[in-house]
Structures are given as C-alpha cells and as structure tokens.
PDB file of N, CA, C and O and ligand atoms in Angstrom:
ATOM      1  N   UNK A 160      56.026 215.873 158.771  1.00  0.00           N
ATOM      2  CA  UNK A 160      56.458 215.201 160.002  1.00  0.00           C
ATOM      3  C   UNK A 160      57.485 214.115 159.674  1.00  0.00           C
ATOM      4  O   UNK A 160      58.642 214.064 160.091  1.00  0.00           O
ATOM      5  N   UNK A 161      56.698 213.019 158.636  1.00  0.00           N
ATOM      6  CA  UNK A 161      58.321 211.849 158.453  1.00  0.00           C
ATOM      7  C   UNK A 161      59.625 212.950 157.792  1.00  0.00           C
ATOM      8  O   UNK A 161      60.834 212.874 158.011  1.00  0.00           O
ATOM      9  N   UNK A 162      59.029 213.753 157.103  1.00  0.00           N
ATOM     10  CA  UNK A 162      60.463 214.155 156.105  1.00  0.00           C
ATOM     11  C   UNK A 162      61.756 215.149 157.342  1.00  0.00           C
ATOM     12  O   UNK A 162      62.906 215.574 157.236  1.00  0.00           O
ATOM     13  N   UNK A 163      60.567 215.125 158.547  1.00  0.00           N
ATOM     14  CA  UNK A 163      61.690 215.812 159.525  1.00  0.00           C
ATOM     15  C   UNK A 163      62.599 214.828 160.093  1.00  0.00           C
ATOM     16  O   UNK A 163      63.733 215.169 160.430  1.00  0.00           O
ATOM     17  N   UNK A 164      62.134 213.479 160.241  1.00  0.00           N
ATOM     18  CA  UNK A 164      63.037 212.603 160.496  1.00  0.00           C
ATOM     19  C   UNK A 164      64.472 212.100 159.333  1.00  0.00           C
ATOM     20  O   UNK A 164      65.563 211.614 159.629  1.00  0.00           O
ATOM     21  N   UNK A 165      63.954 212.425 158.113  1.00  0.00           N
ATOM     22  CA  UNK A 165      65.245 211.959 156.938  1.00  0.00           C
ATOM     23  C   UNK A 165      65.691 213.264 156.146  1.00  0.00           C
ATOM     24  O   UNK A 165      66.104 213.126 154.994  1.00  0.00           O
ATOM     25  N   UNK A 166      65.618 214.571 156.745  1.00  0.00           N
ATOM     26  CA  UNK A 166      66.011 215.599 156.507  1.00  0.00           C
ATOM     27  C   UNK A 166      67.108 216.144 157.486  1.00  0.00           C
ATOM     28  O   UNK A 166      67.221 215.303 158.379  1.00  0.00           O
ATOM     29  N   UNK A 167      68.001 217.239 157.708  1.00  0.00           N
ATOM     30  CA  UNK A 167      68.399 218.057 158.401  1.00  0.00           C
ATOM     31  C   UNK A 167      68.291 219.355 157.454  1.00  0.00           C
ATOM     32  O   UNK A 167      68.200 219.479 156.232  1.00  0.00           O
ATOM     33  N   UNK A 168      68.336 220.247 158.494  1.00  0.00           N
ATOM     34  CA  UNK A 168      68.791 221.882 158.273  1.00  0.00           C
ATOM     35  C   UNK A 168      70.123 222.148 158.045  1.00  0.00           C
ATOM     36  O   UNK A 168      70.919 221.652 158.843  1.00  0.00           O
ATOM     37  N   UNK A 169      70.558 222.830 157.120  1.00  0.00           N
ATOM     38  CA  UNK A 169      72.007 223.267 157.162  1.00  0.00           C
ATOM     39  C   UNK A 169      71.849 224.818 158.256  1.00  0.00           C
ATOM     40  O   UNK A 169      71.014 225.698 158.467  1.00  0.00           O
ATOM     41  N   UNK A 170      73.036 224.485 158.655  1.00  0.00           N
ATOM     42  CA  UNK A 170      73.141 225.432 159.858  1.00  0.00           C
ATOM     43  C   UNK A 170      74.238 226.951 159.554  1.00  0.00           C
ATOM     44  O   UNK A 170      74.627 227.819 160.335  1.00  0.00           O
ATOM     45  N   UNK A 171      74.475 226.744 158.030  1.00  0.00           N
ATOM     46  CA  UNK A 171      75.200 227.521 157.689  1.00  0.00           C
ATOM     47  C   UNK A 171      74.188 228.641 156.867  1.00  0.00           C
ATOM     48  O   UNK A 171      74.234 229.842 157.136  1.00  0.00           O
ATOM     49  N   UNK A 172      73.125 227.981 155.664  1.00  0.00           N
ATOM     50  CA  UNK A 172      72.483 228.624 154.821  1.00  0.00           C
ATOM     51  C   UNK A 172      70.901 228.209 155.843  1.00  0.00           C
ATOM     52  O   UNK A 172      69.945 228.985 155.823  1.00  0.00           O
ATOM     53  N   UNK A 173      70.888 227.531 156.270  1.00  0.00           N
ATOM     54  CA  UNK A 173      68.914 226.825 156.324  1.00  0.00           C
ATOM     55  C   UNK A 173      68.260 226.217 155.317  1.00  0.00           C
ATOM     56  O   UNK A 173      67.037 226.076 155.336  1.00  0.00           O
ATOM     57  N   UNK A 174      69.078 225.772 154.274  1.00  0.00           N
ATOM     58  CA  UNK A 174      68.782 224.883 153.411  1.00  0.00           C
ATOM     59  C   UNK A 174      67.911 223.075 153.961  1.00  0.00           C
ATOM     60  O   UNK A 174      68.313 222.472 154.956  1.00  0.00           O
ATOM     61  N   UNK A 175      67.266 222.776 153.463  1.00  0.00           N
ATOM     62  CA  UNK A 175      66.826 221.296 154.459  1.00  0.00           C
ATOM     63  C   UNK A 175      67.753 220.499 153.165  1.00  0.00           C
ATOM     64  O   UNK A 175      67.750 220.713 151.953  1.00  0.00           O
ATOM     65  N   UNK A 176      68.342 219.738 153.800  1.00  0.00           N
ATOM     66  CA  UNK A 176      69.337 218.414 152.769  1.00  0.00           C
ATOM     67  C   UNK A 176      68.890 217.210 153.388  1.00  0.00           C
ATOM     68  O   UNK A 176      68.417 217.125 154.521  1.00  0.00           O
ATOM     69  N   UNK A 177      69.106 216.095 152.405  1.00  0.00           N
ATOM     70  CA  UNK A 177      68.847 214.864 153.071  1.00  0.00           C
ATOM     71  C   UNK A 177      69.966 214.811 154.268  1.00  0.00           C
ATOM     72  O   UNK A 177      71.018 215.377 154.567  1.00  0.00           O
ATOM     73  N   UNK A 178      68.965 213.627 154.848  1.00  0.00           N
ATOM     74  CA  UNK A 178      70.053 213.228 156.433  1.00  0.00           C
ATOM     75  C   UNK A 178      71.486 212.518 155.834  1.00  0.00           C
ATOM     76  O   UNK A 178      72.641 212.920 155.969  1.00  0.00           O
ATOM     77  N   UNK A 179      71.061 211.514 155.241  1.00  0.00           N
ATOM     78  CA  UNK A 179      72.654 210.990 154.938  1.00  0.00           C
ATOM     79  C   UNK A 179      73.716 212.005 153.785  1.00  0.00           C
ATOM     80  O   UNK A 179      74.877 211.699 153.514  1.00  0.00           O
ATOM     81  N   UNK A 180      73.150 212.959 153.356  1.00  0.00           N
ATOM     82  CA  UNK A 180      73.923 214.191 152.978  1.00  0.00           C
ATOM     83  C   UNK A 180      75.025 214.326 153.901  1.00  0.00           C
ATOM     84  O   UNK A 180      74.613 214.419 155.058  1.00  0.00           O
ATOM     85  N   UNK A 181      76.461 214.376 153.779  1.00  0.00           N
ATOM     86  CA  UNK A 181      77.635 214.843 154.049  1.00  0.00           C
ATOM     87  C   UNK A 181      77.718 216.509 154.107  1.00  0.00           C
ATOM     88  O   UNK A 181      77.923 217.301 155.027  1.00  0.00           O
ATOM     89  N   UNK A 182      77.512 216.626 152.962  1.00  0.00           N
ATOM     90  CA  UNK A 182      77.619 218.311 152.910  1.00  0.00           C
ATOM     91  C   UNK A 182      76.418 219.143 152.355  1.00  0.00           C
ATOM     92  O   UNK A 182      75.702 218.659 151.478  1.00  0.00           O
ATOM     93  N   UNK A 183      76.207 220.314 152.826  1.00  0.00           N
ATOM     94  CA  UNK A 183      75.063 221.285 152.254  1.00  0.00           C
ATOM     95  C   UNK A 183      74.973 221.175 150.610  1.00  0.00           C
ATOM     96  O   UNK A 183      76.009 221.435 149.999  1.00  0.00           O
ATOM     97  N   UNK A 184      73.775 220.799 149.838  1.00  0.00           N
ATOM     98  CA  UNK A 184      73.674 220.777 148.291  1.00  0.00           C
ATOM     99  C   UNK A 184      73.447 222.445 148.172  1.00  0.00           C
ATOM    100  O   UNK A 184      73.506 222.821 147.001  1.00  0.00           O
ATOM    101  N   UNK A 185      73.262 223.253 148.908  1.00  0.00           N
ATOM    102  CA  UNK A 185      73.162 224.348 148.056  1.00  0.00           C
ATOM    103  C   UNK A 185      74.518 225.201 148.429  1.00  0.00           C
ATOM    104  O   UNK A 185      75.114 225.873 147.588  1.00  0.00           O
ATOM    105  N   UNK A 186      74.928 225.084 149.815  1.00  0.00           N
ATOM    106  CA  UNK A 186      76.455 226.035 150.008  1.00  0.00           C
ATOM    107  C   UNK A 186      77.400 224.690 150.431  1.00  0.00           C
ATOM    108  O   UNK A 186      78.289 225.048 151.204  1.00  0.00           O
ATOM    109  N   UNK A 187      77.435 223.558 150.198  1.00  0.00           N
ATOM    110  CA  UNK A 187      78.458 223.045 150.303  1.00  0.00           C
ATOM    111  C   UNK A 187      78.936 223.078 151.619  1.00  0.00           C
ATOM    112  O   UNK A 187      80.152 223.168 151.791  1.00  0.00           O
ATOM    113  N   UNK A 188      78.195 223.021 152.551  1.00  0.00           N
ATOM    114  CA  UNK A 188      78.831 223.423 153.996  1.00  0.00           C
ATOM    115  C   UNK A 188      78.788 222.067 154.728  1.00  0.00           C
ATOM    116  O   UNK A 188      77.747 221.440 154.923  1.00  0.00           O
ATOM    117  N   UNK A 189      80.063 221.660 155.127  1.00  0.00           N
ATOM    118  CA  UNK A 189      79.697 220.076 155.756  1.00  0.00           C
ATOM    119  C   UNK A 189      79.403 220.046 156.869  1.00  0.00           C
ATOM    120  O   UNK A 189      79.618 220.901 157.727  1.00  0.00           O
ATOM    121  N   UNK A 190      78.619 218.558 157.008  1.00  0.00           N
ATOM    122  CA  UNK A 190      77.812 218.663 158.767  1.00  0.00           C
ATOM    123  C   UNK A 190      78.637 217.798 159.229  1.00  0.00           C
ATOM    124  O   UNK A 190      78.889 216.673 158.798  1.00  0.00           O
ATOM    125  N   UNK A 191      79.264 218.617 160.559  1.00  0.00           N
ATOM    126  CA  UNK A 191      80.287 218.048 161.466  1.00  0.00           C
ATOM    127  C   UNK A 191      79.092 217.860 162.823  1.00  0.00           C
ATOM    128  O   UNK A 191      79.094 218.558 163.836  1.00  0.00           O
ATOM    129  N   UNK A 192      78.101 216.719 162.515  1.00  0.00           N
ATOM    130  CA  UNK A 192      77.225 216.551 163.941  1.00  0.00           C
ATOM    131  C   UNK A 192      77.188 215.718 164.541  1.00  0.00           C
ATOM    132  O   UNK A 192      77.002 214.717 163.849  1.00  0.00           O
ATOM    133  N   UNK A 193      77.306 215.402 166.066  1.00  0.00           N
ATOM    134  CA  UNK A 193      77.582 214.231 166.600  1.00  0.00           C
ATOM    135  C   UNK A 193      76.848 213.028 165.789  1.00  0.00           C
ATOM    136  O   UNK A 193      75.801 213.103 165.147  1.00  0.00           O
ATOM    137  N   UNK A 194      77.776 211.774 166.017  1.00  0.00           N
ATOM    138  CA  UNK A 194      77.267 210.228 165.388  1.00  0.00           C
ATOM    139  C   UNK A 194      78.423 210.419 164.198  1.00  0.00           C
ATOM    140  O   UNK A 194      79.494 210.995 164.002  1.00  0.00           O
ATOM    141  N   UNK A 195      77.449 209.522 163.528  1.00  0.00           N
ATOM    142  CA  UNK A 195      78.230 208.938 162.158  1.00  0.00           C
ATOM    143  C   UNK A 195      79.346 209.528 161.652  1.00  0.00           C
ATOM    144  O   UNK A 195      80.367 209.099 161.114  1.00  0.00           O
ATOM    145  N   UNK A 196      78.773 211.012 162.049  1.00  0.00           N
ATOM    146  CA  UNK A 196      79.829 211.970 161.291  1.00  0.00           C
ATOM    147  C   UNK A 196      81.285 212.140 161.826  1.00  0.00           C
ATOM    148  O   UNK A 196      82.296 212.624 161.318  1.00  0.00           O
ATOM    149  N   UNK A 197      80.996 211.503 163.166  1.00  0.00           N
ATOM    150  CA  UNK A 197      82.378 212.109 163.689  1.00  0.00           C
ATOM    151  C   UNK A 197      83.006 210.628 163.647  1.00  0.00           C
ATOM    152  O   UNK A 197      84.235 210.644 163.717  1.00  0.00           O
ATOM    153  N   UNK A 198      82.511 209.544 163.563  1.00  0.00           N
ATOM    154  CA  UNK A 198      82.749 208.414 164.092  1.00  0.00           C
ATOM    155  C   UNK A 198      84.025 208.359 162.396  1.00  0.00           C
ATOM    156  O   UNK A 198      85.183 207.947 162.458  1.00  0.00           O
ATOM    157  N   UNK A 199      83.218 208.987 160.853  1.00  0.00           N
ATOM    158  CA  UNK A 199      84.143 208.864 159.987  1.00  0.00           C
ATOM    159  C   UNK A 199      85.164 210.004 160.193  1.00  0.00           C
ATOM    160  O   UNK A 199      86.306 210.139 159.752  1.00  0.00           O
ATOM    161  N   UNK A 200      84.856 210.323 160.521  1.00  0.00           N
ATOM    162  CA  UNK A 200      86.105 212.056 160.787  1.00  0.00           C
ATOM    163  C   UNK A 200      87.609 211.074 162.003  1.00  0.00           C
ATOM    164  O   UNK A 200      88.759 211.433 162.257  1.00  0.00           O
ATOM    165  N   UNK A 201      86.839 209.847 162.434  1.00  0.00           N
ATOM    166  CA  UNK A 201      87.914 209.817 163.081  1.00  0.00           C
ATOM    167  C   UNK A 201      89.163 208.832 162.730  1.00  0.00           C
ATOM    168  O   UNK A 201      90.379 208.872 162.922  1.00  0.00           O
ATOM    169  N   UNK A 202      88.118 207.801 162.034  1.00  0.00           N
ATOM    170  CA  UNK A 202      88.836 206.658 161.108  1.00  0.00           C
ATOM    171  C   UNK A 202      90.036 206.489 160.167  1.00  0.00           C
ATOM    172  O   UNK A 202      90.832 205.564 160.006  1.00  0.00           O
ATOM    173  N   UNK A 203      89.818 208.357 159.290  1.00  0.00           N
ATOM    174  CA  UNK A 203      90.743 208.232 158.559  1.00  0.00           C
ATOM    175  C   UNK A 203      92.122 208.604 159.411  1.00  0.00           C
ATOM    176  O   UNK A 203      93.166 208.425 158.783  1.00  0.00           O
ATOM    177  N   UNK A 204      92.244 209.111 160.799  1.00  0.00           N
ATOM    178  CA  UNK A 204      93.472 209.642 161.530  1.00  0.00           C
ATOM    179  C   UNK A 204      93.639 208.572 162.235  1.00  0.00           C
ATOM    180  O   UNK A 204      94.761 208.511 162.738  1.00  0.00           O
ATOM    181  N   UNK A 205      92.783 207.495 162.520  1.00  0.00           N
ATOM    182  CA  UNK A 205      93.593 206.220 163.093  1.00  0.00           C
ATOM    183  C   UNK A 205      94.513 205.396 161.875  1.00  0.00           C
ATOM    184  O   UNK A 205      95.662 205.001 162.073  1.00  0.00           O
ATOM    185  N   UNK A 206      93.676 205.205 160.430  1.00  0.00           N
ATOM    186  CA  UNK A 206      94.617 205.004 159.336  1.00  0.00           C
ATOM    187  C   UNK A 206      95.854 205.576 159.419  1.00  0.00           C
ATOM    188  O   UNK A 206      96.834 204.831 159.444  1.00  0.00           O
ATOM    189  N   UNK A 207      96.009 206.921 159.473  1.00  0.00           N
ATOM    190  CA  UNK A 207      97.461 207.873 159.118  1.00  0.00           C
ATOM    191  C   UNK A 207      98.172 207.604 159.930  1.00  0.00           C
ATOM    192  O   UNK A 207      99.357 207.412 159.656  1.00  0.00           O
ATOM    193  N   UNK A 208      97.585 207.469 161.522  1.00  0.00           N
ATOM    194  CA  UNK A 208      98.340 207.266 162.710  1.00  0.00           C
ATOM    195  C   UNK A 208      99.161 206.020 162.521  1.00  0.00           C
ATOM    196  O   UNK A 208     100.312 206.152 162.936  1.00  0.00           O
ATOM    197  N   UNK A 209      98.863 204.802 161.985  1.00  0.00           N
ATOM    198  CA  UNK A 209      98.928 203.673 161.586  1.00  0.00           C
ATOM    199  C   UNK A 209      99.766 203.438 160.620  1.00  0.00           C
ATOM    200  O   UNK A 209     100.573 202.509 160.633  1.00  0.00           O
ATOM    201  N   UNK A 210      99.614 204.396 159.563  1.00  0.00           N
ATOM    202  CA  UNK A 210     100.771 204.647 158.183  1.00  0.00           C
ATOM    203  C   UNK A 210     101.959 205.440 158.868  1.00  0.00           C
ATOM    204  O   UNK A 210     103.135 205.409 158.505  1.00  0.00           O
ATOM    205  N   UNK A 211     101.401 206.189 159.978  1.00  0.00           N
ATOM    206  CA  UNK A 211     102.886 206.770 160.739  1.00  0.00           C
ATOM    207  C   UNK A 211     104.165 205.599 161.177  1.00  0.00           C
ATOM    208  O   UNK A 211     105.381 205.456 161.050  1.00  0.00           O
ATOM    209  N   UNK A 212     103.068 204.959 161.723  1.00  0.00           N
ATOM    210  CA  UNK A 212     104.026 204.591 162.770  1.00  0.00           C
ATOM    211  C   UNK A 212     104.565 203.374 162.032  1.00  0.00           C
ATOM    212  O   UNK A 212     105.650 202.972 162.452  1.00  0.00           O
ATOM    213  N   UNK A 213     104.001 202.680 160.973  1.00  0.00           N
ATOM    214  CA  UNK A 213     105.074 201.545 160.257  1.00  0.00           C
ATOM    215  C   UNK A 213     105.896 201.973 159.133  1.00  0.00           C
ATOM    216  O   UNK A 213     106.606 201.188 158.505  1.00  0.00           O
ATOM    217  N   UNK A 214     105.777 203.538 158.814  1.00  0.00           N
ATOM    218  CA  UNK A 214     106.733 204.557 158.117  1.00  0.00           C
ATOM    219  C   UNK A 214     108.017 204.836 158.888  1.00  0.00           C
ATOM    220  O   UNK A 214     109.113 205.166 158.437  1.00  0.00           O
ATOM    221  N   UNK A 215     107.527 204.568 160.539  1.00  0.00           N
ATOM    222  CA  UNK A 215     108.793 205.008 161.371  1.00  0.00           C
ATOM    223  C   UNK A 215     109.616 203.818 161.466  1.00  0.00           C
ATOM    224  O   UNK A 215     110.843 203.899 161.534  1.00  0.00           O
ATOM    225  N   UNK A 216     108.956 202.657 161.472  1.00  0.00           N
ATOM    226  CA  UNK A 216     109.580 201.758 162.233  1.00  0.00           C
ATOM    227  C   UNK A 216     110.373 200.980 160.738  1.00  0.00           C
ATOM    228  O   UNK A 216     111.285 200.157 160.813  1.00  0.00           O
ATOM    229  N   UNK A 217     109.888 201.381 159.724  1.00  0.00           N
ATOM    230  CA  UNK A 217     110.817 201.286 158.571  1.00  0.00           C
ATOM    231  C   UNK A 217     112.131 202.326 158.759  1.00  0.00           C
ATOM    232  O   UNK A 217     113.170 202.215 158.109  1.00  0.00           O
ATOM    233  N   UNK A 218     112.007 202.826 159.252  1.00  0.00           N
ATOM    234  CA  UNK A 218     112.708 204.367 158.958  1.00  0.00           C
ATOM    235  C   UNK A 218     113.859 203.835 159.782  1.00  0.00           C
ATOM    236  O   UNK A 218     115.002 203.950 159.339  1.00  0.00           O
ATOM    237  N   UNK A 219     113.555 203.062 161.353  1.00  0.00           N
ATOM    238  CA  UNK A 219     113.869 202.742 162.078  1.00  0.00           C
ATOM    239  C   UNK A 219     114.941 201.500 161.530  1.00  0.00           C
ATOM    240  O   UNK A 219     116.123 201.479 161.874  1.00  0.00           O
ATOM    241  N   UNK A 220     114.338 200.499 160.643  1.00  0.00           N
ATOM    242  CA  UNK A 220     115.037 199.590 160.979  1.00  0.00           C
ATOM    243  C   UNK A 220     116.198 199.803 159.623  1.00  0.00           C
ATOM    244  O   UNK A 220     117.258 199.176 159.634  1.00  0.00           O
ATOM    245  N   UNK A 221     115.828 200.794 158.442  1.00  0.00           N
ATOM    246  CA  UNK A 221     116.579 201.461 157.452  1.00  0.00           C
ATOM    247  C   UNK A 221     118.022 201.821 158.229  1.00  0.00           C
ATOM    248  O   UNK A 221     119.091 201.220 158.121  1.00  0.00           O
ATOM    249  N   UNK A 222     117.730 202.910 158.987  1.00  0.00           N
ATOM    250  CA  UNK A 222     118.862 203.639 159.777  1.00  0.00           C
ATOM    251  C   UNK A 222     119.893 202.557 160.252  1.00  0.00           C
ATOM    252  O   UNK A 222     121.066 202.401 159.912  1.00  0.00           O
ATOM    253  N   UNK A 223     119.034 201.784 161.230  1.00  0.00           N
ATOM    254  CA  UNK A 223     119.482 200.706 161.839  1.00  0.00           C
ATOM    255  C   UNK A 223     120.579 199.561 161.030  1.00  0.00           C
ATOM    256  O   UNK A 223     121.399 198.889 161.655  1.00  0.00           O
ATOM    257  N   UNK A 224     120.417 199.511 159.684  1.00  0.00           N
ATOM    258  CA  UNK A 224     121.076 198.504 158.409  1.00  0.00           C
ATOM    259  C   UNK A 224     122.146 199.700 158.270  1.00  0.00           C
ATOM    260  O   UNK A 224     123.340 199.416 158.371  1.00  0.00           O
ATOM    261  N   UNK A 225     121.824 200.772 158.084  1.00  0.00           N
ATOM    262  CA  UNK A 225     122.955 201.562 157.671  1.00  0.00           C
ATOM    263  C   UNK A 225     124.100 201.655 158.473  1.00  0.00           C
ATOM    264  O   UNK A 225     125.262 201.484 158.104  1.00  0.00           O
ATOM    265  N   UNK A 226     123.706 201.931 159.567  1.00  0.00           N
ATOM    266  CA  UNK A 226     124.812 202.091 160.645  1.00  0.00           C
ATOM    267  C   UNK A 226     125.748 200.779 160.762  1.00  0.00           C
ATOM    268  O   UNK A 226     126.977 200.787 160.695  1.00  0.00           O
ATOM    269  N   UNK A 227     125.008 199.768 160.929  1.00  0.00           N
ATOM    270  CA  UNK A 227     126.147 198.356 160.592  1.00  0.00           C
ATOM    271  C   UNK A 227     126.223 197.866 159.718  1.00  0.00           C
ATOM    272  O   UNK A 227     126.369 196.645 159.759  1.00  0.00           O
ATOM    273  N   UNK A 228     126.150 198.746 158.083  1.00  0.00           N
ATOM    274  CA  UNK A 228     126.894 198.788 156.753  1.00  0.00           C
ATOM    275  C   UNK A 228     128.427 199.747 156.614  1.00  0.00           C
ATOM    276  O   UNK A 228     129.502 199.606 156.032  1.00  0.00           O
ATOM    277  N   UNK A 229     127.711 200.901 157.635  1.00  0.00           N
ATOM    278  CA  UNK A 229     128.987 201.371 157.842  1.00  0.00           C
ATOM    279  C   UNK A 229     130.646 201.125 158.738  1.00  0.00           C
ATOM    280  O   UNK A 229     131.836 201.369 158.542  1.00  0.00           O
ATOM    281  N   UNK A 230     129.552 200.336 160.040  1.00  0.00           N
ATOM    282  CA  UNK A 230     130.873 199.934 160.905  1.00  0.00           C
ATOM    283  C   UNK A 230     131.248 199.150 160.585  1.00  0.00           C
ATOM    284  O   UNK A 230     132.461 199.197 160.790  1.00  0.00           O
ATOM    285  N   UNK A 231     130.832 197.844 159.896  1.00  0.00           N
ATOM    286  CA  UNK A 231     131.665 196.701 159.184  1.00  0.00           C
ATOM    287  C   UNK A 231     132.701 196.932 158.330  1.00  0.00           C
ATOM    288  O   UNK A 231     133.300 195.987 157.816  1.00  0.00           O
TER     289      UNK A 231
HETATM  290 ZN1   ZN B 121      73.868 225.193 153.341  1.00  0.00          ZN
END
C-alpha cells in the first residue's frame, strides 16, 4: 500500500520505478505525466526562448552598427 504511493508503473514495459524516477530503469522510457514533469519540460523552452530573443536583438543591434559603418 505505502510503496504504491512512491512508486509508478511504466506504461511502456509495466515495470514499477521509483516516483521521482525520470525515466523507466528497465526500458528507459520517460514519464511525460502531468505535474513536475511537465512543469521541467517547460522551463528549458522558456530558457531558449530567452537565448532567442537576446541572440536577436544582438543580431539586431550588430546589423544596425553595420549599416552606419557603411553610410559614413
Ligand atoms: Zn519501462
């Protein structure tokens, strides 16, 4: 009964893995299940989104130096 609370089932093999397990220990199959899991699945694309957009606005203000290196 407790070990059903700090266990899950893998839903790929039926393996039981611990709960804070990321991925299946016997097929490696990761648990994409609502909570925690998605909450990190989403973090790292607000990072990138974030590395986008001050990649652009470099990009932006690069271009921007060039163009009035050239018309001068
Ligand atoms: Zn598995």
């Amino acid at each position: 009964m407790s070990d059903r609370m700090f266990a899950q089932t893998c839903p790929n093999c039926g393996g039981i893995c611990p709960q804070q397990a990321e991925t299946c220990k016997y097929c490696k199959f990761s648990f994409a299940g609502p909570g925690r899991f998605s909450l990190n699945a989403i973090v790292p694309r607000r990072r990138s989104l974030k590395f986008a957009l001050i990649a652009l606005a470099i990009l932006m203000i690069v271009v921007l130096l060039v163009i009035n290196i050239l018309r001068s």
